[in-house]
mmCIF file of C-alpha atoms in Angstrom:
data_model
loop_
_atom_site.group_PDB
_atom_site.id
_atom_site.type_symbol
_atom_site.label_atom_id
_atom_site.label_comp_id
_atom_site.label_asym_id
_atom_site.label_seq_id
_atom_site.Cartn_x
_atom_site.Cartn_y
_atom_site.Cartn_z
ATOM 1 C CA MET A 1 -0.349 -97.171 85.447
ATOM 2 C CA SER A 2 1.562 -94.988 87.899
ATOM 3 C CA ASP A 3 0.895 -95.260 91.593
ATOM 4 C CA ALA A 4 -1.008 -92.399 93.181
ATOM 5 C CA ALA A 5 2.092 -91.646 95.231
ATOM 6 C CA ASP A 6 3.957 -90.926 92.002
ATOM 7 C CA ALA A 7 1.437 -88.314 90.848
ATOM 8 C CA PRO A 8 2.764 -84.747 90.794
ATOM 9 C CA SER A 9 1.795 -82.470 93.663
ATOM 10 C CA PRO A 10 -0.883 -79.914 92.847
ATOM 11 C CA VAL A 11 0.600 -76.579 91.859
ATOM 12 C CA CYS A 12 -0.449 -73.681 94.089
ATOM 13 C CA GLN A 13 -1.745 -70.675 92.171
ATOM 14 C CA SER A 14 -1.632 -68.258 95.114
ATOM 15 C CA GLU A 15 0.274 -65.014 95.418
ATOM 16 C CA LEU A 16 1.689 -64.900 98.948
ATOM 17 C CA GLY A 17 1.483 -61.679 100.925
ATOM 18 C CA LEU A 18 3.856 -60.066 103.424
ATOM 19 C CA VAL A 19 2.387 -58.528 106.583
ATOM 20 C CA CYS A 20 3.661 -55.057 107.589
ATOM 21 C CA MET A 21 7.389 -55.677 108.107
ATOM 22 C CA THR A 22 10.273 -58.096 107.726
ATOM 23 C CA THR A 23 12.113 -60.106 110.351
ATOM 24 C CA THR A 24 15.215 -58.104 109.414
ATOM 25 C CA ASP A 25 15.461 -54.303 109.383
ATOM 26 C CA GLU A 26 14.769 -54.087 105.649
ATOM 27 C CA VAL A 27 11.106 -53.128 106.119
ATOM 28 C CA ARG A 28 10.574 -51.274 109.402
ATOM 29 C CA PHE A 29 8.724 -48.110 110.379
ATOM 30 C CA ARG A 30 9.157 -45.419 113.020
ATOM 31 C CA THR A 31 6.592 -44.126 115.480
ATOM 32 C CA ILE A 32 6.022 -41.516 118.182
ATOM 33 C CA THR A 33 3.938 -41.830 121.329
ATOM 34 C CA LEU A 34 1.264 -39.362 122.360
ATOM 35 C CA LYS A 35 3.285 -38.653 125.520
ATOM 36 C CA SER A 36 6.373 -37.701 123.515
ATOM 37 C CA TYR A 37 4.320 -35.657 121.071
ATOM 38 C CA SER A 38 2.525 -33.778 123.849
ATOM 39 C CA ALA A 39 5.850 -32.914 125.482
ATOM 40 C CA LEU A 40 6.981 -31.056 122.357
ATOM 41 C CA PRO A 41 6.527 -27.287 122.099
ATOM 42 C CA GLU A 42 3.518 -26.545 119.912
ATOM 43 C CA ASP A 43 5.642 -25.005 117.155
ATOM 44 C CA ALA A 44 7.813 -28.148 117.035
ATOM 45 C CA ARG A 45 4.994 -30.650 116.568
ATOM 46 C CA ALA A 46 4.280 -30.205 112.862
ATOM 47 C CA PRO A 47 7.990 -30.315 111.858
ATOM 48 C CA ARG A 48 8.523 -33.449 113.949
ATOM 49 C CA LEU A 49 5.553 -35.230 112.357
ATOM 50 C CA ALA A 50 6.521 -34.029 108.886
ATOM 51 C CA GLU A 51 9.991 -35.544 109.234
ATOM 52 C CA LEU A 52 8.597 -38.802 110.648
ATOM 53 C CA TYR A 53 5.874 -39.172 107.997
ATOM 54 C CA ALA A 54 8.278 -38.428 105.147
ATOM 55 C CA ASP A 55 10.736 -40.988 106.502
ATOM 56 C CA ASN A 56 8.032 -43.640 106.841
ATOM 57 C CA LEU A 57 6.900 -42.960 103.278
ATOM 58 C CA ALA A 58 10.476 -43.440 102.085
ATOM 59 C CA ARG A 59 10.645 -46.665 104.090
ATOM 60 C CA LEU A 60 7.362 -47.815 102.550
ATOM 61 C CA LEU A 61 8.706 -47.224 99.064
ATOM 62 C CA ARG A 62 11.822 -49.228 99.968
ATOM 63 C CA GLY A 63 9.470 -51.911 101.269
ATOM 64 C CA LEU A 64 7.792 -52.091 97.882
ATOM 65 C CA GLU A 65 11.192 -52.553 96.245
ATOM 66 C CA PHE A 66 11.943 -55.346 98.732
ATOM 67 C CA CYS A 67 8.660 -57.065 97.839
ATOM 68 C CA ALA A 68 9.485 -56.749 94.155
ATOM 69 C CA ARG A 69 12.892 -58.389 94.670
ATOM 70 C CA GLU A 70 11.247 -61.197 96.650
ATOM 71 C CA ARG A 71 8.483 -61.596 94.027
ATOM 72 C CA ILE A 72 5.867 -60.718 96.668
ATOM 73 C CA ARG A 73 2.851 -59.083 95.034
ATOM 74 C CA LEU A 74 0.697 -58.497 98.116
ATOM 75 C CA PHE A 75 1.762 -56.228 100.969
ATOM 76 C CA ARG A 76 -0.140 -55.230 104.106
ATOM 77 C CA MET A 77 0.810 -51.710 105.095
ATOM 78 C CA SER A 78 1.141 -50.903 108.772
ATOM 79 C CA ALA A 79 -1.869 -49.137 110.292
ATOM 80 C CA HIS A 80 0.676 -46.949 112.146
ATOM 81 C CA LEU A 81 2.537 -45.412 109.222
ATOM 82 C CA PHE A 82 1.385 -41.961 110.277
ATOM 83 C CA PRO A 83 1.072 -41.920 114.069
ATOM 84 C CA LEU A 84 -1.254 -39.250 115.488
ATOM 85 C CA ALA A 85 -2.382 -38.199 112.002
ATOM 86 C CA ASP A 86 -5.960 -38.590 113.210
ATOM 87 C CA TYR A 87 -5.325 -36.886 116.564
ATOM 88 C CA ALA A 88 -7.883 -34.289 117.597
ATOM 89 C CA ASP A 89 -5.521 -31.294 117.293
ATOM 90 C CA GLY A 90 -5.473 -31.725 113.487
ATOM 91 C CA VAL A 91 -1.731 -31.163 113.166
ATOM 92 C CA GLY A 92 -0.928 -34.608 111.767
ATOM 93 C CA TRP A 93 -3.685 -34.491 109.175
ATOM 94 C CA ALA A 94 -2.511 -31.054 108.005
ATOM 95 C CA VAL A 95 1.018 -32.449 107.671
ATOM 96 C CA LEU A 96 -0.279 -35.348 105.557
ATOM 97 C CA GLN A 97 -2.091 -32.910 103.276
ATOM 98 C CA GLY A 98 1.264 -31.275 102.612
ATOM 99 C CA LEU A 99 2.708 -34.640 101.575
ATOM 100 C CA ARG A 100 0.075 -35.351 98.915
ATOM 101 C CA ALA A 101 2.583 -35.782 96.093
ATOM 102 C CA ASP A 102 4.728 -38.165 98.150
ATOM 103 C CA LEU A 103 1.676 -40.169 99.193
ATOM 104 C CA ALA A 104 0.477 -40.466 95.597
ATOM 105 C CA ARG A 105 3.862 -41.859 94.611
ATOM 106 C CA VAL A 106 3.153 -44.908 96.773
ATOM 107 C CA GLY A 107 0.177 -45.953 94.657
ATOM 108 C CA GLN A 108 2.016 -45.119 91.455
ATOM 109 C CA ARG A 109 5.047 -47.193 92.433
ATOM 110 C CA ALA A 110 2.913 -50.107 93.627
ATOM 111 C CA ARG A 111 1.138 -50.185 90.271
ATOM 112 C CA ALA A 112 4.444 -50.022 88.392
ATOM 113 C CA LEU A 113 5.772 -52.983 90.402
ATOM 114 C CA GLY A 114 2.519 -54.970 90.204
ATOM 115 C CA ILE A 115 2.060 -54.996 93.989
ATOM 116 C CA ARG A 116 -1.352 -54.961 95.658
ATOM 117 C CA LEU A 117 -1.658 -52.988 98.913
ATOM 118 C CA LEU A 118 -4.063 -53.318 101.821
ATOM 119 C CA ILE A 119 -4.443 -52.346 105.465
ATOM 120 C CA HIS A 120 -5.731 -54.237 108.515
ATOM 121 C CA PRO A 121 -6.485 -51.951 111.497
ATOM 122 C CA GLU A 122 -6.360 -53.215 115.063
ATOM 123 C CA GLN A 123 -9.018 -55.311 116.761
ATOM 124 C CA PHE A 124 -10.062 -52.433 119.039
ATOM 125 C CA ILE A 125 -12.055 -51.058 116.100
ATOM 126 C CA VAL A 126 -15.572 -52.366 116.780
ATOM 127 C CA LEU A 127 -18.204 -50.805 114.541
ATOM 128 C CA ASN A 128 -21.041 -52.639 116.278
ATOM 129 C CA SER A 129 -19.942 -51.970 119.856
ATOM 130 C CA GLU A 130 -22.650 -51.553 122.490
ATOM 131 C CA ARG A 131 -20.816 -48.409 123.584
ATOM 132 C CA PRO A 132 -21.729 -45.521 121.252
ATOM 133 C CA GLU A 133 -18.415 -43.760 121.805
ATOM 134 C CA VAL A 134 -16.470 -46.874 120.733
ATOM 135 C CA ALA A 135 -18.624 -47.333 117.640
ATOM 136 C CA ALA A 136 -18.210 -43.661 116.710
ATOM 137 C CA THR A 137 -14.425 -43.757 117.203
ATOM 138 C CA SER A 138 -14.245 -46.963 115.138
ATOM 139 C CA ALA A 139 -16.118 -45.361 112.249
ATOM 140 C CA ARG A 140 -13.867 -42.295 112.442
ATOM 141 C CA VAL A 141 -10.692 -44.411 112.345
ATOM 142 C CA LEU A 142 -11.960 -46.368 109.326
ATOM 143 C CA ALA A 143 -12.809 -43.101 107.554
ATOM 144 C CA PHE A 144 -9.287 -41.848 108.310
ATOM 145 C CA HIS A 145 -7.675 -44.959 106.799
ATOM 146 C CA ALA A 146 -9.864 -44.637 103.712
ATOM 147 C CA ASP A 147 -8.828 -41.000 103.290
ATOM 148 C CA VAL A 148 -5.155 -41.986 103.559
ATOM 149 C CA LEU A 149 -5.633 -44.650 100.871
ATOM 150 C CA ASP A 150 -7.235 -41.949 98.705
ATOM 151 C CA LEU A 151 -4.161 -39.749 99.203
ATOM 152 C CA MET A 152 -2.039 -42.745 98.176
ATOM 153 C CA ASP A 153 -3.942 -42.886 94.904
ATOM 154 C CA LEU A 154 -5.164 -46.413 95.622
ATOM 155 C CA PRO A 155 -8.480 -47.662 94.202
ATOM 156 C CA ALA A 156 -11.612 -47.032 96.253
ATOM 157 C CA SER A 157 -12.569 -50.680 95.942
ATOM 158 C CA ALA A 158 -11.889 -54.076 97.453
ATOM 159 C CA TRP A 159 -8.729 -54.230 95.357
ATOM 160 C CA ALA A 160 -7.167 -52.090 98.121
ATOM 161 C CA PRO A 161 -9.135 -53.379 101.089
ATOM 162 C CA ILE A 162 -9.392 -52.282 104.692
ATOM 163 C CA ILE A 163 -9.773 -55.613 106.494
ATOM 164 C CA LEU A 164 -11.648 -55.619 109.776
ATOM 165 C CA HIS A 165 -12.661 -58.248 112.310
ATOM 166 C CA ALA A 166 -16.441 -58.500 112.574
ATOM 167 C CA GLY A 167 -16.556 -57.132 116.106
ATOM 168 C CA LYS A 168 -19.132 -57.780 118.801
ATOM 169 C CA ARG A 169 -20.763 -61.180 119.032
ATOM 170 C CA GLY A 170 -24.551 -61.187 118.691
ATOM 171 C CA ARG A 171 -24.735 -57.742 117.068
ATOM 172 C CA MET A 172 -24.622 -58.618 113.381
ATOM 173 C CA PRO A 173 -27.674 -56.478 112.381
ATOM 174 C CA GLU A 174 -25.998 -53.511 114.082
ATOM 175 C CA LEU A 175 -22.836 -54.203 112.102
ATOM 176 C CA VAL A 176 -24.745 -54.164 108.812
ATOM 177 C CA GLN A 177 -26.255 -50.805 109.787
ATOM 178 C CA ALA A 178 -22.882 -49.388 110.813
ATOM 179 C CA ILE A 179 -21.317 -50.414 107.501
ATOM 180 C CA ALA A 180 -24.121 -48.720 105.579
ATOM 181 C CA ALA A 181 -23.421 -45.478 107.481
ATOM 182 C CA LEU A 182 -19.698 -45.380 106.632
ATOM 183 C CA PRO A 183 -18.368 -42.834 104.119
ATOM 184 C CA ALA A 184 -18.446 -44.195 100.578
ATOM 185 C CA ASN A 185 -14.650 -44.454 100.252
ATOM 186 C CA ALA A 186 -14.460 -46.559 103.440
ATOM 187 C CA ARG A 187 -17.472 -48.731 102.671
ATOM 188 C CA ALA A 188 -16.157 -49.466 99.162
ATOM 189 C CA ARG A 189 -12.894 -50.820 100.598
ATOM 190 C CA LEU A 190 -14.184 -52.648 103.666
ATOM 191 C CA ALA A 191 -13.721 -56.413 104.005
ATOM 192 C CA LEU A 192 -14.623 -58.516 107.056
ATOM 193 C CA GLU A 193 -12.708 -61.395 108.620
ATOM 194 C CA ASN A 194 -13.893 -64.192 110.902
ATOM 195 C CA ASP A 195 -12.094 -64.492 114.220
ATOM 196 C CA GLU A 196 -11.232 -67.369 116.542
ATOM 197 C CA VAL A 197 -13.265 -66.276 119.573
ATOM 198 C CA SER A 198 -16.212 -63.958 118.965
ATOM 199 C CA VAL A 199 -17.597 -64.099 115.436
ATOM 200 C CA GLY A 200 -17.396 -67.243 113.335
ATOM 201 C CA ALA A 201 -17.301 -67.720 109.597
ATOM 202 C CA GLN A 202 -21.044 -68.315 109.179
ATOM 203 C CA ASP A 203 -21.986 -65.046 110.904
ATOM 204 C CA VAL A 204 -19.367 -63.058 108.972
ATOM 205 C CA LEU A 205 -20.575 -64.567 105.720
ATOM 206 C CA GLY A 206 -24.131 -63.464 106.525
ATOM 207 C CA VAL A 207 -23.036 -59.889 107.267
ATOM 208 C CA CYS A 208 -20.930 -59.720 104.108
ATOM 209 C CA ARG A 209 -23.879 -60.836 101.992
ATOM 210 C CA ALA A 210 -26.257 -58.404 103.690
ATOM 211 C CA ALA A 211 -23.865 -55.433 103.599
ATOM 212 C CA GLY A 212 -22.381 -56.137 100.179
ATOM 213 C CA VAL A 213 -18.776 -56.344 101.371
ATOM 214 C CA PRO A 214 -16.255 -59.149 100.772
ATOM 215 C CA MET A 215 -15.238 -61.765 103.313
ATOM 216 C CA VAL A 216 -11.624 -62.584 104.132
ATOM 217 C CA PHE A 217 -11.742 -66.181 105.327
ATOM 218 C CA ASP A 218 -9.210 -67.303 107.933
ATOM 219 C CA ALA A 219 -9.006 -71.103 108.110
ATOM 220 C CA HIS A 220 -6.896 -71.152 111.290
ATOM 221 C CA HIS A 221 -9.423 -68.948 113.120
ATOM 222 C CA HIS A 222 -12.222 -71.185 111.866
ATOM 223 C CA VAL A 223 -10.538 -74.373 113.090
ATOM 224 C CA VAL A 224 -9.847 -72.882 116.518
ATOM 225 C CA LYS A 225 -13.338 -71.471 117.026
ATOM 226 C CA GLU A 226 -15.217 -74.526 115.809
ATOM 227 C CA LYS A 227 -12.748 -76.996 117.373
ATOM 228 C CA LEU A 228 -12.217 -78.808 114.088
ATOM 229 C CA PRO A 229 -9.522 -81.456 113.546
ATOM 230 C CA ASP A 230 -7.422 -79.373 111.156
ATOM 231 C CA GLN A 231 -7.517 -77.102 108.114
ATOM 232 C CA GLU A 232 -8.437 -80.006 105.844
ATOM 233 C CA ASP A 233 -11.941 -80.147 107.324
ATOM 234 C CA ALA A 234 -14.552 -80.024 104.558
ATOM 235 C CA SER A 235 -15.978 -76.777 105.932
ATOM 236 C CA VAL A 236 -12.696 -74.987 105.149
ATOM 237 C CA ARG A 237 -13.212 -75.613 101.445
ATOM 238 C CA ALA A 238 -16.891 -74.706 101.713
ATOM 239 C CA PHE A 239 -16.228 -71.349 103.381
ATOM 240 C CA THR A 240 -13.338 -70.587 101.034
ATOM 241 C CA LEU A 241 -15.744 -70.911 98.101
ATOM 242 C CA GLU A 242 -18.584 -69.060 99.836
ATOM 243 C CA ALA A 243 -16.220 -66.217 100.707
ATOM 244 C CA ARG A 244 -14.990 -66.054 97.106
ATOM 245 C CA ALA A 245 -18.531 -65.357 95.941
ATOM 246 C CA THR A 246 -18.672 -62.208 98.117
ATOM 247 C CA TRP A 247 -15.807 -60.504 96.246
ATOM 248 C CA PRO A 248 -16.781 -58.162 93.385
ATOM 249 C CA ASP A 249 -14.260 -60.084 91.271
ATOM 250 C CA PRO A 250 -13.385 -63.663 92.359
ATOM 251 C CA ALA A 251 -9.820 -62.988 91.184
ATOM 252 C CA TRP A 252 -9.516 -60.433 94.012
ATOM 253 C CA GLN A 253 -10.201 -62.927 96.814
ATOM 254 C CA ILE A 254 -7.865 -62.729 99.814
ATOM 255 C CA VAL A 255 -7.603 -65.329 102.589
ATOM 256 C CA HIS A 256 -5.444 -65.476 105.692
ATOM 257 C CA LEU A 257 -3.000 -68.291 106.329
ATOM 258 C CA SER A 258 -1.377 -69.205 109.643
ATOM 259 C CA SER A 259 -0.448 -72.201 111.790
ATOM 260 C CA GLY A 260 -0.684 -72.633 115.558
ATOM 261 C CA ILE A 261 2.575 -72.933 117.464
ATOM 262 C CA GLU A 262 1.601 -76.155 119.242
ATOM 263 C CA GLY A 263 -1.026 -77.545 116.913
ATOM 264 C CA PRO A 264 -4.188 -76.634 115.021
ATOM 265 C CA HIS A 265 -6.039 -75.309 118.096
ATOM 266 C CA ASP A 266 -3.271 -73.017 119.323
ATOM 267 C CA ARG A 267 -4.351 -69.418 118.666
ATOM 268 C CA ARG A 268 -0.744 -68.195 118.638
ATOM 269 C CA HIS A 269 0.848 -67.838 115.219
ATOM 270 C CA ALA A 270 3.916 -69.981 114.551
ATOM 271 C CA ASP A 271 7.070 -68.717 112.873
ATOM 272 C CA LEU A 272 6.434 -70.841 109.775
ATOM 273 C CA ILE A 273 3.449 -72.417 108.046
ATOM 274 C CA SER A 274 3.235 -76.107 108.865
ATOM 275 C CA VAL A 275 0.302 -76.984 106.573
ATOM 276 C CA TYR A 276 -0.993 -75.277 103.436
ATOM 277 C CA PRO A 277 -4.700 -76.229 103.250
ATOM 278 C CA SER A 278 -5.715 -77.787 99.944
ATOM 279 C CA ALA A 279 -8.726 -75.429 99.890
ATOM 280 C CA TYR A 280 -6.289 -72.545 99.357
ATOM 281 C CA LEU A 281 -4.468 -74.011 96.353
ATOM 282 C CA ASP A 282 -6.569 -72.040 93.880
ATOM 283 C CA VAL A 283 -7.074 -68.903 95.995
ATOM 284 C CA PRO A 284 -5.474 -65.985 94.123
ATOM 285 C CA TRP A 285 -4.183 -63.959 97.104
ATOM 286 C CA VAL A 286 -3.000 -65.378 100.457
ATOM 287 C CA GLU A 287 -1.737 -63.228 103.313
ATOM 288 C CA VAL A 288 0.832 -65.207 105.281
ATOM 289 C CA GLU A 289 0.249 -64.377 108.947
ATOM 290 C CA ALA A 290 3.333 -66.062 110.354
ATOM 291 C CA LYS A 291 5.830 -64.593 112.776
ATOM 292 C CA GLY A 292 8.579 -65.563 110.363
ATOM 293 C CA LYS A 293 7.302 -63.009 107.822
ATOM 294 C CA GLU A 294 9.394 -63.239 104.627
ATOM 295 C CA THR A 295 11.181 -66.309 105.994
ATOM 296 C CA ALA A 296 7.838 -68.121 106.137
ATOM 297 C CA ILE A 297 7.110 -67.161 102.532
ATOM 298 C CA ARG A 298 10.502 -68.396 101.380
ATOM 299 C CA ASP A 299 10.017 -71.628 103.303
ATOM 300 C CA LEU A 300 6.600 -72.229 101.745
ATOM 301 C CA ARG A 301 7.960 -71.704 98.263
ATOM 302 C CA ALA A 302 10.847 -74.075 98.937
ATOM 303 C CA ARG A 303 8.540 -76.833 100.195
ATOM 304 C CA ALA A 304 5.667 -76.621 97.709
ATOM 305 C CA PRO A 305 5.265 -76.024 93.979
ATOM 306 C CA PHE A 306 4.016 -72.455 93.482
ATOM 307 C CA VAL A 307 3.192 -70.869 90.154
ATOM 308 C CA GLY A 308 5.852 -68.335 89.250
ATOM 309 C CA ARG A 309 8.114 -69.017 92.223
#
């Protein structure tokens, strides 16, 4: 009988996802500040945004081709592809409306290449904030992102999710209510993630069950918040499975993967992934949240047996 040490390593079934950009210039996007925009003559604003948005769309399409070459089938789009498109003057949104055909080509090309797209807005979006103006702005920003995904011809479902941190600690009932009040195209795409400081996995799981939205489990956040030894703690597997049950199709489950720079309790993301938790071996979609971006994905594939690598 062979020794246990001679047994083959388990094969990972996960598709690894790239977050927003590459470490090189291959996938990068342009922006414009509100100060620069405001300094433009009014008749120059729409042309400037039109040129910028069209260029970022071209860059996004090149990014999809990069992912295809790297055999990356999950890509997180930047939440800043279209800066100021939701600004109160309405100019940016009107410009986007004029780019409908170009936006639709993104979804069409992603489908042709077999690449799944998602978006993860910033942590300042807090649907359950105690401040009504913050909650209202958060809902408006989520509605904007959902409308952009519609223009991109992406499914109004958790297949093309908008991933959000669960927000304010101790206000989970308010979060459930806020989710219910979102426009249908935003609510259908919303997914919630546990964080490392404010809202833990158990609370997020409860909100996801109550609101009928999927949970994106982050094992690193969980370990940091609960001060666990590492990502092999039994609760990591338990929450991975509980989160899977919240997805409308278990095959759509997404989790987040990262490693601390100086150990499991370091909140800062390292360049590479030091440990791939065994609980993730059968998770279908894994976003790699490492500073090394595509380098971290290549390193993981070189060190561990992945299906289809």
